[in-house]
Short mmCIF file of C-alpha atoms and ligand atoms in Angstrom, two decimals:
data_model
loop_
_atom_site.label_atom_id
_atom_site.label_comp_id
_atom_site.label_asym_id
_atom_site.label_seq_id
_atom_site.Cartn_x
_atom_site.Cartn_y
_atom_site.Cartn_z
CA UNK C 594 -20.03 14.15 3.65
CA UNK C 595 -22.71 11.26 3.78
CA UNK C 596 -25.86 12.53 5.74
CA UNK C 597 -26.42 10.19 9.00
CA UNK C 598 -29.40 11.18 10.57
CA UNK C 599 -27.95 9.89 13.69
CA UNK C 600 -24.79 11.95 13.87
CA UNK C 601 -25.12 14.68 16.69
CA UNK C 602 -23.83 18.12 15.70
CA UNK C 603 -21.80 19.32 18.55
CA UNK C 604 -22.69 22.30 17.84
CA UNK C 605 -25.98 21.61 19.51
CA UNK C 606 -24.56 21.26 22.74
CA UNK C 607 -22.58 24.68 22.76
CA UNK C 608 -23.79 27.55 25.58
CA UNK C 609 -24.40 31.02 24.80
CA UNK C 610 -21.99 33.60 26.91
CA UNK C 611 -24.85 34.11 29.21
CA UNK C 612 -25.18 30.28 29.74
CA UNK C 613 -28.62 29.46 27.73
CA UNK C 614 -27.77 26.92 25.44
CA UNK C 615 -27.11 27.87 22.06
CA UNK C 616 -29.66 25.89 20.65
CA UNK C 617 -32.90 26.73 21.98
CA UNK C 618 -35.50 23.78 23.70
CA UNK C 619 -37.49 21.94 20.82
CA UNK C 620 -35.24 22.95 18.61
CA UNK C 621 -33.26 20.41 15.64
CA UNK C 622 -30.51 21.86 13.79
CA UNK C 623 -30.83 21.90 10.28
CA UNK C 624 -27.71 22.60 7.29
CA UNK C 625 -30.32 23.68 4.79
CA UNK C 626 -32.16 26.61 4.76
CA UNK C 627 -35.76 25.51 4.64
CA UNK C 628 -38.46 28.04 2.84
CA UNK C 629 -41.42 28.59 4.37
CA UNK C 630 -44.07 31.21 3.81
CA UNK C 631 -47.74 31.44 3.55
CA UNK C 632 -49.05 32.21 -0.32
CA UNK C 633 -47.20 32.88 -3.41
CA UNK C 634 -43.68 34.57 -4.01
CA UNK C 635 -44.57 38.78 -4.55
CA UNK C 636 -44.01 39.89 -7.82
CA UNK C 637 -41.04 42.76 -6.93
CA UNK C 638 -39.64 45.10 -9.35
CA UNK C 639 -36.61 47.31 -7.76
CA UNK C 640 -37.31 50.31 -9.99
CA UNK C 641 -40.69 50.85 -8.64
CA UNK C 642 -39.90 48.70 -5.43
CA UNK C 643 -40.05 51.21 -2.21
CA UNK C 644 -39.47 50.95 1.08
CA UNK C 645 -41.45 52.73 3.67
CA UNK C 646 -41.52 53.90 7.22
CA UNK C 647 -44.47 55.73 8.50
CA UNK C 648 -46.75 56.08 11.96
CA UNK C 649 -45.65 57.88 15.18
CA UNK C 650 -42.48 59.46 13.98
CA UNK C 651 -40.90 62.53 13.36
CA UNK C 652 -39.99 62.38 10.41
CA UNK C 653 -41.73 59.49 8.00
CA UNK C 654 -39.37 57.43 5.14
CA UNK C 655 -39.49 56.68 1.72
CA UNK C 656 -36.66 55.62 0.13
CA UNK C 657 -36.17 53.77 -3.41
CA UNK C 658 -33.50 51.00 -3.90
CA UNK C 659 -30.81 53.35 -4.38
CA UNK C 660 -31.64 55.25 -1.93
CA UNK C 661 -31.89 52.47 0.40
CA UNK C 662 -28.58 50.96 -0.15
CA UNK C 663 -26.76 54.68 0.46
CA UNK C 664 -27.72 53.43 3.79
CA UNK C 665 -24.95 53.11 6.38
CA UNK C 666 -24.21 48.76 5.53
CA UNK C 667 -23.53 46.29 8.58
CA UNK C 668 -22.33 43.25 8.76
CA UNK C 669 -23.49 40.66 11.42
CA UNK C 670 -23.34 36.84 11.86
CA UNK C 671 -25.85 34.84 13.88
CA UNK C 672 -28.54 31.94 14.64
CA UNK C 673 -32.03 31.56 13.38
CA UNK C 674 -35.06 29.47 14.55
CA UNK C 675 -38.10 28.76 12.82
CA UNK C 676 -41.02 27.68 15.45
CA UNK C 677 -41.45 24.89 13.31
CA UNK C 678 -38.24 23.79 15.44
CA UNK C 679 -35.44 23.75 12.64
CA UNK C 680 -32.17 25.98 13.66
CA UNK C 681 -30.10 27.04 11.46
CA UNK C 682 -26.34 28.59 12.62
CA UNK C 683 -23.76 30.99 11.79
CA UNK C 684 -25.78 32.90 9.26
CA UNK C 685 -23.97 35.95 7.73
CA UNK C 686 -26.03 39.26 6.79
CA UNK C 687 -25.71 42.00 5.51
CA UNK C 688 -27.67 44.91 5.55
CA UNK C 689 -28.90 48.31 7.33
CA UNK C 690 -28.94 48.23 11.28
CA UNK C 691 -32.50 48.94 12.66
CA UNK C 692 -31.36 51.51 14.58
CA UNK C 693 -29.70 53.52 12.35
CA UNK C 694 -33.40 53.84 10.54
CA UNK C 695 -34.51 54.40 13.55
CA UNK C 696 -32.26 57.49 14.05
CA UNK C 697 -33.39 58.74 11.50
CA UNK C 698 -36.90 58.86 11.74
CA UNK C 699 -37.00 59.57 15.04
CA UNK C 700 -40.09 57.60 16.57
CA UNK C 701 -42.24 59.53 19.18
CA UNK C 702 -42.36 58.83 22.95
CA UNK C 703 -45.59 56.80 22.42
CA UNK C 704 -44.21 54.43 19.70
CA UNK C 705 -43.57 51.31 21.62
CA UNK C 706 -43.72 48.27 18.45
CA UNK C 707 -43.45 47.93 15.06
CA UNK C 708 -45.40 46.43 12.43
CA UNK C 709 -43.45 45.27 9.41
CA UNK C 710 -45.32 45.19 6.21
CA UNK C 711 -44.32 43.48 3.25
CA UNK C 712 -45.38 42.54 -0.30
CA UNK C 713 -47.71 40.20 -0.71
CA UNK C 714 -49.80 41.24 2.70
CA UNK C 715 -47.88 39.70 5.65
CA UNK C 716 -47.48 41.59 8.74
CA UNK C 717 -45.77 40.81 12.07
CA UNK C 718 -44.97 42.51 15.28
CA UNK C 719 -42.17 43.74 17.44
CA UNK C 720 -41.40 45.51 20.53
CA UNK C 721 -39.26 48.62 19.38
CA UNK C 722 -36.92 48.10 22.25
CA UNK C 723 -36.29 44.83 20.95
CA UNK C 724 -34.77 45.75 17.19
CA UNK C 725 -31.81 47.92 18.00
CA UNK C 726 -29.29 45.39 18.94
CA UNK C 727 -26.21 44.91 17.07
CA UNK C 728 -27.90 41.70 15.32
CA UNK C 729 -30.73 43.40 14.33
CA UNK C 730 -30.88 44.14 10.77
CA UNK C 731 -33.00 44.65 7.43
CA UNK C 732 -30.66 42.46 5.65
CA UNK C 733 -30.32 42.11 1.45
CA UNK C 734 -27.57 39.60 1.76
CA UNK C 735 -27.05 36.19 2.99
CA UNK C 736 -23.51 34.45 3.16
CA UNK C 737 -22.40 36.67 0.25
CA UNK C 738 -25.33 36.42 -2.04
CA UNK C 739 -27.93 38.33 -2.78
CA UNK C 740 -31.16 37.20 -0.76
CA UNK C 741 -32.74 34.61 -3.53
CA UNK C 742 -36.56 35.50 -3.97
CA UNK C 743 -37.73 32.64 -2.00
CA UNK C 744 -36.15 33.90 1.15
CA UNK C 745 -37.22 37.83 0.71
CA UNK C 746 -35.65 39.19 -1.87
CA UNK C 747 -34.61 42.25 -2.44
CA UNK C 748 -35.21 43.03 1.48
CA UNK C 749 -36.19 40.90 4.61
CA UNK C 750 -36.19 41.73 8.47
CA UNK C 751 -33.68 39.93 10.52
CA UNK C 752 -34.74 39.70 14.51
CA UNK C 753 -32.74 36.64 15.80
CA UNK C 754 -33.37 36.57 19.08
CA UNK C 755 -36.96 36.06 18.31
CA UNK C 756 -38.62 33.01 16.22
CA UNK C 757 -38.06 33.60 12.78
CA UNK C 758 -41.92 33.50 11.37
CA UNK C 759 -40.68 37.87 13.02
CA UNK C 760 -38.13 38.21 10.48
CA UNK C 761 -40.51 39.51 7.49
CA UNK C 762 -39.44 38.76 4.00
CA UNK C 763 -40.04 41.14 0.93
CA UNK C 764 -40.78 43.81 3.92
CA UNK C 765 -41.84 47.21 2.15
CA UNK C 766 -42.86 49.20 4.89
CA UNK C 767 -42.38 49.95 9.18
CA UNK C 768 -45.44 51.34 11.00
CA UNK C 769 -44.55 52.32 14.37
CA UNK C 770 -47.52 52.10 16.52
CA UNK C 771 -47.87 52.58 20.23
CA UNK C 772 -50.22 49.44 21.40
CA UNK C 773 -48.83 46.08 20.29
CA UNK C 774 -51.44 44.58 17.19
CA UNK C 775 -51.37 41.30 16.08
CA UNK C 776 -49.57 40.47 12.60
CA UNK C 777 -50.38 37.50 10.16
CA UNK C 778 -49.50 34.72 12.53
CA UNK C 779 -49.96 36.12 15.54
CA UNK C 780 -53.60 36.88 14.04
CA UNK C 781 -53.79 33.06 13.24
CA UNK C 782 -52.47 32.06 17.26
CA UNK C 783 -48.75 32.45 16.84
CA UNK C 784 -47.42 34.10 20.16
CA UNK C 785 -47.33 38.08 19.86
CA UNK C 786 -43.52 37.80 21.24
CA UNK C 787 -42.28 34.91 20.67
CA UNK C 788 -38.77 33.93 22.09
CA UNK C 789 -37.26 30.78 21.69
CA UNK C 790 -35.63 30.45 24.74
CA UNK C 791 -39.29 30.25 26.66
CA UNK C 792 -40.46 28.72 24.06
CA UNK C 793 -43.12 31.38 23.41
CA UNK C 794 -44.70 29.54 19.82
CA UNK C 795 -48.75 29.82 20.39
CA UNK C 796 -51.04 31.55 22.39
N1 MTE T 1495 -43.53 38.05 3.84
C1 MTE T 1495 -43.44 36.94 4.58
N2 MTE T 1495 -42.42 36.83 5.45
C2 MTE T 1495 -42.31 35.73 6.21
C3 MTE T 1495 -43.26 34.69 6.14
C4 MTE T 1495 -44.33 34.83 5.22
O1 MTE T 1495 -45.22 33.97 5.10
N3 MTE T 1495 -44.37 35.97 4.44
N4 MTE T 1495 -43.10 33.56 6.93
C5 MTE T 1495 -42.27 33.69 8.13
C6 MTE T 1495 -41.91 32.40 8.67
S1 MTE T 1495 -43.14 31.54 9.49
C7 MTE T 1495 -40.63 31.92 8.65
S2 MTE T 1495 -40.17 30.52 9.47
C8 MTE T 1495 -39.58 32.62 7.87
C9 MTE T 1495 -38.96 31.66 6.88
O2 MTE T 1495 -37.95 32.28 6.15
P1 MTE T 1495 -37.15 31.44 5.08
O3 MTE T 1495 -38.16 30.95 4.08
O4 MTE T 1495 -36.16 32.38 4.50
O5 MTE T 1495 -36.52 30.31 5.82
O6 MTE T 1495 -40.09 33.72 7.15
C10 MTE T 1495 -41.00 34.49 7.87
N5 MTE T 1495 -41.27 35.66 7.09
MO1 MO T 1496 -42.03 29.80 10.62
#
């Protein structure tokens, strides 16, 4: 097909089923899948690689690659949006549910976010209660392929209902924490929430 910048996608004018549109305000869909991080690509190895979940819990997690993928697997298709206001639809994950880690760690009363850490040094924030949808995911595949390394590879968060710049790539570890701290961005101004929807980017 011959790109015309001036062609509207109709799916940009489609409505969620509770009514908001399906493309969030500010937002320009895109049929790429731009990269965008801060710093170089880690270095990962996935015989020493290890994935971590520690801080108020029961019961803290290591678990090697192996281990990892014995995981219960999920499937899940949905939108992402990058505050830098490209969309991108009908993205297809898979990966381990959130809340099925979650289960199993069993966080304490107090733990109300989680910090994702990943290789390389960048951090973000979440509110717990806000991971353990359906969509949720810590996903190693994208649209049948194995997540290339500039988009996270061998394991990257997946929060879609939140701007993407939440959805940690090369994530190694999940601290549960009960007051909400400030990850890379959010350090640097980004908002420590962040929805779309409200257009929550800075501040
Ligand atoms: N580890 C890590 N994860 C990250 C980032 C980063 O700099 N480092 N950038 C975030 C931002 S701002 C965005 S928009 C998305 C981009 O993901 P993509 O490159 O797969 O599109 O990754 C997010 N996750
Ligand atoms: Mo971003």
């Amino acid at each position: 097909m011959v790109f015309n910048p001036f062609r509207r996608d109709p799916r940009s004018d489609e409505r969620l089923e509770d009514g908001r549109p399906r493309l969030p305000p500010g937002q320009r869909l895109t049929d790429g899948w731009p990269v965008l991080h801060y710093g170089g690509i880690p270095r990962i190895d996935l015989a020493t690689w290890e994935f971590r979940v520690f801080g108020l819990v029961e019961e803290e997690l290591t678990l090697n690659w192996d281990e990892f993928m014995a995981l219960p697997q999920a499937q899940m298709q949905n939108d992402i949006h990058c505050v830098t206001t490209w969309s991108k639809f009908d993205n297809d994950w898979q990966g381990v549910r959130f809340r099925d880690i979650v289960a199993r760690v069993k966080p304490l009363p107090e733990a109300k976010h989680v910090v994702f850490h990943s290789y390389g040094g960048y951090t973000t924030n979440v509110p717990l209660d806000e991971m353990l949808s359906d969509d949720d995911m810590l996903a190693h595949t994208h649209n049948g392929e194995p997540l290339s390394i500039e988009h996270g590879w061998p394991l990257r968060g997946v929060i879609p209902h939140l701007y993407f710049w939440k959805s940690a790539k090369w994530v190694r570890g999940m601290e549960f924490v009960a007051q909400d701290r400030p990850g890379f961005w959010e350090m640097y101004g980004y908002h420590m929430h962040g929805d779309p929807w409200t257009e929550e980017r800075y501040g």
